[in-house]
Amino acid sequence: MSRLFLVTALTLGAHAACAHEFWIEPEKYQVETGENIIADLRNGQQFEGIDLAYFANRFSRFDIAIGDQMAPVEGRMGDSPALQVSLPGEGLVIAVYEETPATVTYTEWDKFIAFAKHKDFPDAIADHEAAGYSKEKFTETYTRHVKALIALGDGEGEDHAFGLETEFVALTNPYAEDFNGEMRVSVQYREAPRPDAQVEVFDRAPDGTVTVSTTRTDDEGNAVIPVTPGHEYLPDAVVLRPAEGAGSSETAPVWETLWAALTFAVPSR
């Protein structure tokens, strides 16, 4: 029990301290029919991060879907990898995860300025100042809304919206036989398209080299991600909005961020 408490404390401490990318990382993006689907939950930067174990109080939703079938991911507290399932049949498997809210406290104004610039929130600084929020110490609430695309057997099928507060929806299937090398995605917020939203894309080559680029969604909330066979991808898009009850007390969170992410790989053909 003491060992479990230590693992829990370390995991939650790391979770609270990190406000970077969060993603589902499959052990294999292409799985043979009948083979287990195994994936880690990861938090970090530049497509490198720590492994987070299965803890039911950490998520509001953790599902696995194939075709028109969907079921919650069942695990034991402390399981690592967090996703370990066996599914019948074959097709495009979609893992879906929504995190419970966590908080990060800013004690350096320059770090918030850097974050707002990095994630393309040009009005955030002026809005913060206009609201009279403290620059010395303030709190942000954040949640993660992530999906992963995994091919089971032939990997055929389509992604769709799962009703996450914000999410990526893959408009093309990188594992399909007719994939033309153009990965198109829709970025959504409250089940509506997000036009002119920044998408940051992490591209990991087979040798582990990671490159980072940005693109933007069009007027319909869609974006095209350039891809290379044999590479893995992690696009993310962030929503920044005033926290509920912002300014109601000195300790109330003033901002809320919602992080959408999608992981997939492009097979070498």
XYZ file of N, CA and C in Angstrom:
807
model
N 0.833 -1.206 0.000
C 0.000 0.000 0.000
C 0.863 1.249 0.000
N 1.970 1.251 0.768
C 2.836 2.426 0.803
C 3.477 2.651 -0.564
N 3.829 1.553 -1.264
C 4.410 1.694 -2.599
C 3.393 2.290 -3.553
N 2.127 1.842 -3.465
C 1.070 2.368 -4.314
C 0.849 3.840 -4.034
N 0.894 4.224 -2.766
C 0.725 5.640 -2.417
C 1.841 6.473 -3.034
N 3.067 5.950 -2.994
C 4.201 6.689 -3.557
C 4.043 6.845 -5.057
N 3.649 5.769 -5.748
C 3.447 5.841 -7.187
C 2.369 6.858 -7.517
N 1.266 6.823 -6.740
C 0.173 7.761 -6.972
C 0.640 9.186 -6.768
N 1.360 9.450 -5.697
C 1.812 10.799 -5.394
C 2.753 11.319 -6.473
N 3.670 10.462 -6.921
C 4.600 10.891 -7.960
C 3.866 11.169 -9.263
N 2.902 10.311 -9.602
C 2.155 10.491 -10.836
C 1.349 11.777 -10.802
N 0.623 12.005 -9.710
C -0.189 13.206 -9.608
C 0.667 14.446 -9.530
N 1.825 14.347 -8.867
C 2.716 15.494 -8.792
C 3.240 15.871 -10.163
N 3.616 14.864 -10.940
C 4.097 15.142 -12.291
C 2.990 15.738 -13.135
N 1.781 15.232 -12.958
C 0.636 15.722 -13.713
C 0.393 17.194 -13.409
N 0.433 17.576 -12.144
C 0.145 18.948 -11.773
C 1.241 19.898 -12.217
N 2.461 19.393 -12.294
C 3.586 20.271 -12.613
C 3.753 20.500 -14.101
N 3.190 19.622 -14.943
C 3.424 19.703 -16.382
C 2.209 20.265 -17.097
N 2.417 21.277 -17.898
C 1.335 21.842 -18.702
C 1.770 21.854 -20.154
N 2.275 20.706 -20.624
C 2.765 20.592 -21.987
C 1.842 19.650 -22.745
N 2.349 19.041 -23.797
C 1.513 18.149 -24.593
C 1.185 16.867 -23.812
N 0.025 16.324 -24.133
C -0.449 15.074 -23.543
C -0.994 14.249 -24.701
N -0.635 12.968 -24.772
C -1.067 12.178 -25.905
C -1.149 10.702 -25.558
N -1.815 9.963 -26.419
C -1.876 8.501 -26.350
C -0.836 7.965 -27.324
N 0.081 7.150 -26.822
C 1.150 6.618 -27.670
C 1.051 5.098 -27.753
N 0.540 4.566 -28.878
C 0.447 3.115 -29.028
C 1.831 2.461 -29.091
N 1.888 1.262 -28.553
C 3.131 0.477 -28.704
C 3.370 0.190 -30.174
N 2.275 -0.121 -30.892
C 2.318 -0.296 -32.348
C 1.073 0.363 -32.930
N 1.259 1.115 -34.003
C 0.111 1.762 -34.647
C -0.611 0.807 -35.593
N 0.054 -0.260 -36.000
C -0.560 -1.286 -36.834
C -0.453 -2.623 -36.117
N -1.613 -3.178 -35.790
C -1.698 -4.374 -34.954
C -2.347 -5.495 -35.761
N -1.789 -6.679 -35.665
C -2.368 -7.822 -36.369
C -3.708 -8.214 -35.739
N -4.594 -8.748 -36.547
C -5.887 -9.220 -36.056
C -5.686 -10.219 -34.923
N -6.388 -10.010 -33.821
C -6.267 -10.881 -32.661
C -5.193 -10.474 -31.678
N -4.344 -9.541 -32.054
C -3.267 -9.077 -31.185
C -3.783 -7.993 -30.244
N -3.222 -7.932 -29.043
C -3.636 -6.903 -28.088
C -3.233 -5.517 -28.564
N -4.082 -4.550 -28.250
C -3.777 -3.138 -28.490
C -3.241 -2.564 -27.191
N -2.028 -2.032 -27.250
C -1.344 -1.538 -26.052
C -0.890 -0.106 -26.311
N -1.160 0.784 -25.358
C -0.756 2.182 -25.529
C -0.522 2.843 -24.180
N 0.413 3.779 -24.174
C 0.708 4.583 -22.991
C -0.012 5.921 -23.073
N -0.270 6.494 -21.915
C -0.636 7.895 -21.797
C 0.649 8.649 -21.497
N 0.930 9.698 -22.257
C 2.190 10.412 -22.071
C 1.971 11.917 -21.942
N 2.825 12.529 -21.127
C 2.818 13.966 -20.892
C 4.246 14.460 -21.027
N 4.473 15.446 -21.902
C 5.825 15.937 -22.065
C 5.937 16.971 -23.158
N 7.093 17.021 -23.778
C 7.379 17.987 -24.822
C 8.124 17.302 -25.961
N 7.986 17.882 -27.162
C 8.741 17.409 -28.316
C 8.554 15.906 -28.569
N 7.332 15.408 -28.305
C 7.018 13.995 -28.538
C 7.812 13.069 -27.615
N 8.338 13.602 -26.522
C 9.008 12.812 -25.498
C 8.377 13.149 -24.160
N 8.068 12.126 -23.344
C 7.433 12.433 -22.074
C 7.377 11.260 -21.133
N 6.811 11.518 -19.984
C 6.679 10.485 -18.965
C 5.428 9.649 -19.215
N 5.476 8.409 -18.769
C 4.366 7.474 -18.891
C 3.448 7.650 -17.680
N 2.160 7.834 -17.926
C 1.189 7.976 -16.850
C 0.340 6.716 -16.750
N 0.219 6.183 -15.564
C -0.515 4.936 -15.340
C -2.020 5.169 -15.338
N -2.760 4.069 -15.310
C -4.224 4.104 -15.294
C -4.706 4.437 -13.888
N -5.373 5.593 -13.755
C -6.040 5.968 -12.509
C -7.398 6.548 -12.875
N -8.468 5.900 -12.415
C -9.817 6.275 -12.830
C -10.184 7.703 -12.453
N -9.582 8.238 -11.387
C -9.912 9.610 -10.989
C -9.218 10.647 -11.850
N -8.374 10.198 -12.768
C -7.631 11.108 -13.633
C -8.384 11.450 -14.915
N -9.413 10.673 -15.232
C -10.121 10.933 -16.483
C -11.626 10.917 -16.273
N -12.306 11.687 -17.121
C -13.768 11.675 -17.139
C -14.281 10.737 -18.220
N -13.363 10.371 -19.135
C -13.752 9.468 -20.224
C -12.513 8.784 -20.767
N -12.604 7.467 -20.950
C -11.522 6.686 -21.557
C -12.197 5.538 -22.292
N -12.307 5.674 -23.619
C -13.066 4.724 -24.426
C -12.218 4.172 -25.553
N -12.660 3.035 -26.067
C -12.043 2.438 -27.240
C -13.165 2.119 -28.224
N -12.974 2.497 -29.492
C -14.036 2.327 -30.480
C -13.491 1.669 -31.730
N -14.338 0.857 -32.361
C -14.038 0.274 -33.666
C -15.368 0.120 -34.390
N -15.447 0.646 -35.607
C -16.717 0.630 -36.319
C -17.772 1.380 -35.540
N -18.922 0.751 -35.353
C -19.995 1.390 -34.579
C -20.037 0.883 -33.141
N -18.966 0.206 -32.713
C -18.897 -0.328 -31.362
C -17.953 0.526 -30.508
N -18.377 0.819 -29.280
C -17.530 1.582 -28.372
C -17.744 1.075 -26.953
N -16.666 1.012 -26.181
C -16.747 0.546 -24.801
C -15.712 1.286 -23.969
N -15.982 1.444 -22.658
C -14.973 2.073 -21.798
C -13.759 1.169 -21.633
N -12.599 1.788 -21.498
C -11.372 1.039 -21.224
C -11.384 0.656 -19.750
N -11.337 -0.622 -19.499
C -11.323 -1.126 -18.129
C -9.881 -1.441 -17.737
N -9.469 -0.950 -16.597
C -8.118 -1.220 -16.125
C -8.077 -1.294 -14.622
N -6.925 -1.659 -14.109
C -6.703 -1.672 -12.668
C -5.869 -0.457 -12.291
N -6.119 0.081 -11.119
C -5.397 1.254 -10.680
C -3.896 0.996 -10.709
N -3.176 1.860 -11.402
C -1.737 1.719 -11.502
C -1.251 0.964 -12.716
N -2.183 0.440 -13.546
C -1.772 -0.265 -14.754
C -0.912 0.620 -15.650
N 0.169 0.063 -16.143
C 1.033 0.752 -17.093
C 1.619 -0.297 -18.037
N 1.350 -0.200 -19.317
C 0.617 0.830 -20.038
C -0.847 0.940 -19.582
N -1.414 2.129 -19.746
C -2.772 2.384 -19.279
C -3.825 1.737 -20.165
N -3.474 1.527 -21.436
C -4.414 0.910 -22.370
C -3.891 -0.454 -22.781
N -4.656 -1.491 -22.431
C -4.310 -2.864 -22.780
C -5.613 -3.592 -23.056
N -5.971 -3.712 -24.337
C -7.261 -4.318 -24.683
C -7.095 -5.281 -25.849
N -8.050 -6.188 -25.948
C -8.149 -7.093 -27.074
C -9.505 -6.864 -27.722
N -9.527 -6.676 -29.039
C -10.775 -6.417 -29.750
C -10.983 -7.458 -30.838
N -12.238 -7.867 -31.061
C -12.512 -8.796 -32.157
C -12.550 -8.065 -33.493
N -12.385 -8.807 -34.574
C -12.518 -8.222 -35.894
C -11.310 -7.403 -36.288
N -11.513 -6.490 -37.249
C -10.453 -5.621 -37.713
C -11.046 -4.316 -38.205
N -10.195 -3.308 -38.334
C -10.661 -2.002 -38.774
C -9.890 -0.894 -38.081
N -10.383 0.331 -38.225
C -9.760 1.493 -37.594
C -10.214 1.567 -36.144
N -9.243 1.514 -35.225
C -9.516 1.616 -33.791
C -9.215 3.040 -33.352
N -10.115 3.596 -32.554
C -9.943 4.968 -32.071
C -9.986 4.942 -30.550
N -8.895 5.355 -29.927
C -8.844 5.501 -28.475
C -9.186 6.955 -28.140
N -10.028 7.145 -27.134
C -10.549 8.471 -26.777
C -10.344 8.691 -25.281
N -9.785 9.840 -24.932
C -9.471 10.108 -23.527
C -9.734 11.574 -23.213
N -10.503 11.826 -22.153
C -10.694 13.182 -21.632
C -10.272 13.205 -20.172
N -9.394 14.125 -19.874
C -8.807 14.230 -18.552
C -9.685 15.064 -17.625
N -9.640 14.752 -16.341
C -10.287 15.612 -15.353
C -9.451 16.885 -15.189
N -10.066 17.989 -14.761
C -9.330 19.257 -14.686
C -8.163 19.209 -13.701
N -7.090 19.877 -14.072
C -5.937 20.076 -13.204
C -5.581 21.555 -13.266
N -4.674 21.993 -12.414
C -4.327 23.416 -12.377
C -2.817 23.613 -12.427
N -2.432 24.758 -12.939
C -1.041 25.190 -12.914
C -1.044 26.642 -12.443
N -0.093 27.003 -11.605
C -0.002 28.362 -11.079
C 1.177 29.086 -11.703
N 0.896 30.241 -12.263
C 1.946 31.095 -12.824
C 2.462 32.035 -11.745
N 3.763 32.061 -11.574
C 4.387 33.035 -10.667
C 5.343 33.953 -11.424
N 5.455 33.730 -12.725
C 6.277 34.574 -13.579
C 5.445 35.030 -14.768
N 5.186 36.316 -14.867
C 4.356 36.882 -15.926
C 4.924 36.563 -17.305
N 6.234 36.563 -17.441
C 6.857 36.305 -18.738
C 6.531 34.915 -19.270
N 6.309 33.958 -18.378
C 5.980 32.608 -18.830
C 4.594 32.570 -19.470
N 3.663 33.348 -18.917
C 2.335 33.408 -19.524
C 2.401 34.123 -20.867
N 3.195 35.183 -20.942
C 3.378 35.888 -22.211
C 3.931 34.931 -23.266
N 4.932 34.134 -22.880
C 5.538 33.181 -23.812
C 4.527 32.123 -24.251
N 3.730 31.646 -23.297
C 2.711 30.639 -23.624
C 1.684 31.215 -24.599
N 1.196 32.423 -24.317
C 0.196 33.051 -25.180
C 0.733 33.256 -26.591
N 1.993 33.620 -26.686
C 2.604 33.806 -28.003
C 2.775 32.471 -28.713
N 3.267 31.474 -27.987
C 3.521 30.152 -28.571
C 2.248 29.526 -29.112
N 1.176 29.611 -28.353
C -0.071 28.970 -28.748
C -1.023 29.909 -29.490
N -0.536 31.091 -29.829
C -1.249 32.009 -30.716
C -2.555 32.545 -30.116
N -2.413 33.187 -28.965
C -3.533 33.906 -28.351
C -3.157 35.383 -28.270
N -3.278 36.108 -29.381
C -2.769 37.484 -29.439
C -3.471 38.457 -28.504
N -4.705 38.150 -28.075
C -5.456 39.069 -27.215
C -5.338 38.732 -25.737
N -4.686 37.624 -25.410
C -4.692 37.137 -24.027
C -4.058 38.124 -23.050
N -2.943 38.731 -23.433
C -2.247 39.634 -22.519
C -3.103 40.867 -22.232
N -3.649 41.476 -23.309
C -4.503 42.654 -23.128
C -5.756 42.308 -22.335
N -6.335 41.137 -22.588
C -7.538 40.723 -21.855
C -7.231 40.514 -20.379
N -6.091 39.921 -20.095
C -5.677 39.691 -18.702
C -5.525 41.019 -17.970
N -4.857 41.954 -18.619
C -4.634 43.264 -18.000
C -5.948 44.033 -17.841
N -6.816 43.962 -18.859
C -8.089 44.674 -18.796
C -8.984 44.143 -17.680
N -8.878 42.832 -17.404
C -9.695 42.226 -16.341
C -9.139 42.525 -14.955
N -7.916 43.043 -14.901
C -7.313 43.365 -13.607
C -6.776 42.168 -12.863
N -6.515 41.074 -13.580
C -5.968 39.887 -12.923
C -4.529 40.156 -12.484
N -4.130 39.483 -11.433
C -2.761 39.619 -10.933
C -1.758 39.113 -11.956
N -0.606 39.779 -12.024
C 0.504 39.295 -12.839
C 1.559 38.599 -11.981
N 1.416 38.723 -10.681
C 2.407 38.152 -9.765
C 2.168 36.669 -9.519
N 0.885 36.305 -9.417
C 0.535 34.907 -9.149
C -0.918 34.683 -9.551
N -1.122 33.760 -10.462
C -2.485 33.441 -10.881
C -2.526 31.997 -11.370
N -3.734 31.454 -11.419
C -3.916 30.028 -11.678
C -4.694 29.793 -12.966
N -4.295 28.751 -13.655
C -4.988 28.298 -14.870
C -5.467 26.867 -14.644
N -6.686 26.585 -15.068
C -7.208 25.225 -15.079
C -7.030 24.663 -16.488
N -6.649 23.383 -16.582
C -6.495 22.809 -17.918
C -7.029 21.378 -17.971
N -7.468 21.003 -19.182
C -7.946 19.642 -19.437
C -7.376 19.167 -20.765
N -7.327 17.850 -20.919
C -6.809 17.229 -22.137
C -7.922 16.435 -22.819
N -7.929 16.482 -24.143
C -8.982 15.842 -24.934
C -8.288 15.179 -26.122
N -7.939 13.908 -25.963
C -7.008 13.290 -26.902
C -7.572 12.023 -27.526
N -7.080 11.743 -28.730
C -7.481 10.560 -29.469
C -6.246 9.947 -30.130
N -6.342 8.677 -30.455
C -5.289 8.001 -31.215
C -5.950 7.104 -32.254
N -5.331 7.037 -33.423
C -5.801 6.166 -34.498
C -4.868 4.977 -34.610
N -5.448 3.779 -34.547
C -4.672 2.537 -34.577
C -5.314 1.600 -35.593
N -4.498 0.957 -36.416
C -5.013 0.002 -37.392
C -5.002 -1.401 -36.796
N -6.160 -2.019 -36.761
C -6.280 -3.423 -36.356
C -6.576 -4.219 -37.617
N -5.674 -5.128 -37.981
C -5.851 -5.850 -39.233
C -5.735 -4.898 -40.410
N -6.788 -4.830 -41.232
C -6.719 -3.984 -42.433
C -6.800 -2.496 -42.117
N -7.259 -2.126 -40.905
C -7.294 -0.727 -40.498
C -8.320 0.114 -41.217
N -9.194 -0.498 -41.967
C -10.174 0.270 -42.727
C -11.248 0.855 -41.808
N -11.728 2.039 -42.158
C -12.773 2.677 -41.365
C -12.588 4.180 -41.340
N -13.469 4.849 -40.607
C -13.436 6.306 -40.550
C -13.518 6.787 -39.110
N -12.832 7.879 -38.855
C -12.973 8.576 -37.579
C -14.258 9.407 -37.630
N -14.715 9.834 -36.457
C -15.866 10.728 -36.386
C -15.792 11.498 -35.078
N -16.646 12.480 -34.927
C -16.669 13.271 -33.694
C -17.247 12.430 -32.562
N -16.628 12.513 -31.398
C -17.075 11.760 -30.225
C -17.692 12.657 -29.159
N -17.905 13.919 -29.477
C -18.547 14.816 -28.532
C -17.637 15.335 -27.440
N -16.314 15.314 -27.679
C -15.385 15.891 -26.707
C -15.544 17.411 -26.714
N -15.176 18.038 -25.610
C -15.296 19.490 -25.516
C -14.505 20.170 -26.644
N -13.357 19.637 -26.951
C -12.603 20.018 -28.144
C -11.929 18.763 -28.658
N -11.798 18.622 -29.976
C -11.187 17.401 -30.505
C -10.765 17.558 -31.952
N -9.824 16.702 -32.328
C -9.486 16.497 -33.724
C -10.370 15.384 -34.273
N -10.824 15.570 -35.495
C -11.499 14.497 -36.218
C -10.711 14.263 -37.503
N -10.210 13.060 -37.671
C -9.460 12.725 -38.886
C -10.435 12.600 -40.053
N -10.190 13.351 -41.108
C -11.037 13.293 -42.294
C -10.515 12.291 -43.310
N -9.291 11.841 -43.110
C -8.720 10.769 -43.924
C -8.141 9.712 -42.989
N -8.032 8.503 -43.479
C -7.500 7.383 -42.703
C -6.115 7.031 -43.239
N -5.052 7.285 -42.476
C -3.700 7.049 -43.001
C -3.386 5.577 -43.246
N -4.206 4.667 -42.693
C -3.949 3.236 -42.857
C -4.734 2.621 -44.023
N -5.650 3.388 -44.595
C -6.502 2.859 -45.661
C -5.691 2.626 -46.939
N -6.114 1.647 -47.705
C -5.425 1.317 -48.957
C -5.415 2.491 -49.920
N -6.488 3.302 -49.889
C -6.583 4.408 -50.838
C -6.053 5.729 -50.278
N -5.313 5.682 -49.143
C -4.752 6.920 -48.593
C -3.799 7.543 -49.606
N -4.026 8.824 -49.913
C -3.268 9.477 -50.980
C -2.089 10.303 -50.473
N -1.744 10.157 -49.198
C -0.603 10.890 -48.651
C -0.945 12.266 -48.131
N -2.214 12.625 -48.138
C -2.653 13.929 -47.619
C -3.521 13.706 -46.382
N -2.984 14.053 -45.212
C -3.722 13.863 -43.967
C -4.530 15.121 -43.668
N -5.835 14.985 -43.692
C -6.730 16.108 -43.433
C -7.455 15.881 -42.105
N -7.562 16.931 -41.324
C -8.217 16.858 -40.020
C -9.167 18.033 -39.852
N -10.149 17.842 -39.005
C -11.043 18.910 -38.582
C -10.753 19.201 -37.113
N -10.686 20.479 -36.749
C -10.502 20.870 -35.359
C -11.836 21.426 -34.867
N -12.338 20.846 -33.771
C -13.661 21.216 -33.286
C -13.619 21.691 -31.835
N -14.551 22.544 -31.511
C -14.744 23.036 -30.147
C -16.236 23.077 -29.897
N -16.657 22.341 -28.876
C -18.080 22.211 -28.567
C -18.872 21.770 -29.796
N -18.290 20.799 -30.510
C -18.907 20.144 -31.662
C -19.144 21.086 -32.831
N -18.411 22.193 -32.874
C -18.470 23.120 -34.005
C -17.055 23.328 -34.529
N -16.901 23.597 -35.824
C -15.561 23.802 -36.387
C -14.880 25.030 -35.781
N -13.536 24.959 -35.678
C -12.733 26.097 -35.224
C -11.972 26.670 -36.423
N -12.503 27.704 -37.066
C -11.772 28.304 -38.178
C -10.578 29.111 -37.693
N -9.552 29.196 -38.534
C -8.350 29.989 -38.271
C -7.729 29.671 -36.913
N -7.673 28.388 -36.576
C -7.037 27.953 -35.327
C -5.638 27.432 -35.624
N -4.704 27.728 -34.734
C -3.349 27.210 -34.907
C -3.295 25.729 -34.556
N -2.614 24.966 -35.400
C -2.350 23.555 -35.143
C -0.835 23.381 -35.113
N -0.326 22.903 -33.981
C 1.104 22.603 -33.881
C 1.291 21.119 -34.149
N 2.236 20.792 -35.016
C 2.407 19.402 -35.451
C 3.802 18.907 -35.077
N 3.826 17.802 -34.326
C 5.074 17.132 -33.969
C 5.216 15.901 -34.866
N 6.345 15.813 -35.548
C 6.606 14.768 -36.537
C 7.833 13.993 -36.068
N 7.646 12.701 -35.758
C 8.762 11.880 -35.290
C 9.161 10.875 -36.365
N 10.417 10.966 -36.789
C 10.954 10.073 -37.812
C 11.339 8.734 -37.185
N 11.571 7.707 -37.997
C 11.955 6.391 -37.462
C 13.207 6.421 -36.598
N 14.123 7.371 -36.832
C 15.340 7.448 -36.008
C 15.126 8.249 -34.719
N 13.888 8.660 -34.460
C 13.568 9.388 -33.233
C 13.659 10.893 -33.353
N 14.151 11.398 -34.469
C 14.238 12.836 -34.665
C 12.841 13.453 -34.736
N 12.647 14.542 -34.008
C 11.343 15.210 -33.972
C 11.457 16.598 -34.579
N 10.590 16.886 -35.516
C 10.492 18.227 -36.077
C 9.124 18.801 -35.736
N 9.069 20.126 -35.598
C 7.841 20.793 -35.193
C 7.483 21.858 -36.220
N 6.228 21.897 -36.598
C 5.748 22.906 -37.529
C 4.359 23.353 -37.088
N 3.883 24.422 -37.676
C 2.526 24.878 -37.398
C 1.783 25.081 -38.706
N 0.477 24.906 -38.626
C -0.408 25.206 -39.738
C -1.677 25.808 -39.140
N -2.626 26.152 -39.963
C -3.857 26.764 -39.474
C -5.040 26.096 -40.148
N -6.162 26.124 -39.455
C -7.390 25.622 -40.053
C -7.965 26.671 -41.002
N -8.706 26.201 -41.981
C -9.346 27.106 -42.937
C -10.675 27.603 -42.384
N -11.473 28.222 -43.236
C -12.749 28.797 -42.791
C -13.726 27.736 -42.302
N -13.500 26.496 -42.690
C -14.381 25.404 -42.271
C -13.804 24.610 -41.110
N -12.696 25.077 -40.551
C -12.093 24.393 -39.409
C -11.243 23.202 -39.780
N -10.862 23.083 -41.054
C -10.079 21.941 -41.515
C -8.632 22.343 -41.774
N -7.732 21.391 -41.613
C -6.313 21.629 -41.871
C -5.717 20.425 -42.575
N -4.677 20.684 -43.341
C -3.934 19.625 -44.021
C -2.576 19.494 -43.345
N -2.226 18.272 -42.941
C -0.949 18.003 -42.282
C -0.051 17.252 -43.267
N 1.047 17.871 -43.698
C 1.984 17.149 -44.582
C 2.564 15.943 -43.841
N 2.591 14.793 -44.488
C 3.063 13.580 -43.817
C 4.070 12.842 -44.685
N 4.861 12.005 -44.010
C 5.892 11.191 -44.660
C 5.705 9.741 -44.229
N 5.726 8.788 -45.143
C 5.596 7.381 -44.759
C 6.654 6.973 -43.738
N 6.230 6.186 -42.759
C 7.130 5.705 -41.715
C 7.235 6.624 -40.516
N 6.587 7.768 -40.555
C 6.659 8.729 -39.453
C 5.406 8.663 -38.569
N 5.567 9.103 -37.313
C 4.454 9.250 -36.371
C 4.140 10.732 -36.213
N 2.880 11.037 -35.911
C 2.453 12.435 -35.830
C 1.625 12.713 -34.587
N 1.820 13.915 -34.074
C 1.062 14.421 -32.932
C 0.691 15.877 -33.207
N -0.467 16.132 -33.780
C -0.940 17.507 -33.862
C -1.685 17.885 -32.585
N -1.532 19.142 -32.161
C -2.329 19.612 -31.035
C -2.878 21.008 -31.331
N -3.980 21.330 -30.685
C -4.632 22.632 -30.819
C -5.221 22.984 -29.462
N -5.053 24.224 -29.044
C -5.423 24.633 -27.690
C -6.491 25.723 -27.726
N -7.472 25.587 -26.864
C -8.485 26.623 -26.632
C -8.142 27.319 -25.321
N -8.140 28.645 -25.330
C -7.953 29.435 -24.107
C -9.227 30.229 -23.872
N -9.780 30.107 -22.679
C -10.995 30.855 -22.351
C -10.960 31.247 -20.879
N -11.713 32.311 -20.499
C -11.761 32.682 -19.081
C -12.329 31.530 -18.257
N -11.741 31.297 -17.105
C -12.241 30.241 -16.226
C -13.568 30.658 -15.609
N -14.404 29.683 -15.331
C -15.671 29.973 -14.661
C -15.381 30.553 -13.273
N -15.978 31.683 -12.989
C -15.755 32.335 -11.693
C -14.476 33.127 -11.622
N -13.848 33.382 -12.788
C -12.601 34.143 -12.799
C -12.803 35.507 -12.149
N -11.901 35.864 -11.249
C -11.981 37.151 -10.578
C -12.871 37.183 -9.360
N -13.513 36.049 -9.054
C -14.427 36.025 -7.907
C -13.687 36.010 -6.578
N -12.429 35.574 -6.598
C -11.597 35.595 -5.397
C -10.143 35.631 -5.832
N -9.250 35.887 -4.886
C -7.830 35.971 -5.220
C -7.247 34.627 -5.637
N -7.876 33.543 -5.197
C -7.342 32.208 -5.494
C -8.074 31.513 -6.633
N -9.158 32.074 -7.126
C -9.918 31.428 -8.198
C -9.114 31.424 -9.493
N -9.130 30.313 -10.251
C -8.455 30.303 -11.547
C -9.001 31.398 -12.451
N -8.128 32.015 -13.237
C -8.574 33.082 -14.122
C -8.649 32.638 -15.580
N -7.898 31.602 -15.937
C -7.920 31.085 -17.304
C -8.184 29.581 -17.299
N -8.694 29.106 -18.414
C -8.882 27.675 -18.632
C -8.366 27.338 -20.022
N -7.541 26.307 -20.118
C -7.088 25.830 -21.420
C -7.601 24.425 -21.654
N -7.956 24.161 -22.901
C -8.431 22.850 -23.329
C -7.531 22.401 -24.478
N -6.859 21.287 -24.279
C -5.850 20.810 -25.224
C -6.396 19.613 -26.005
N -6.503 19.776 -27.309
C -6.890 18.666 -28.183
C -5.631 18.093 -28.829
N -5.565 16.775 -28.931
C -4.419 16.129 -29.569
C -4.872 14.850 -30.275
N -4.114 14.485 -31.277
C -4.397 13.267 -32.051
C -3.059 12.616 -32.400
N -2.950 11.315 -32.213
C -1.745 10.608 -32.630
C -2.105 9.584 -33.707
N -1.201 9.446 -34.667
C -1.360 8.472 -35.739
C 0.001 8.266 -36.394
N 0.103 7.243 -37.194
C 1.322 6.984 -37.953
C 0.953 6.812 -39.418
N 1.930 7.021 -40.276
C 1.730 6.807 -41.719
C 2.574 5.615 -42.124
N 1.940 4.532 -42.530
C 2.699 3.322 -42.869
C 3.662 3.545 -44.031
N 4.762 2.807 -44.000
C 5.655 2.751 -45.148
C 5.074 1.766 -46.143
N 4.875 2.199 -47.332
C 4.236 1.315 -48.323
C 5.214 0.938 -49.425
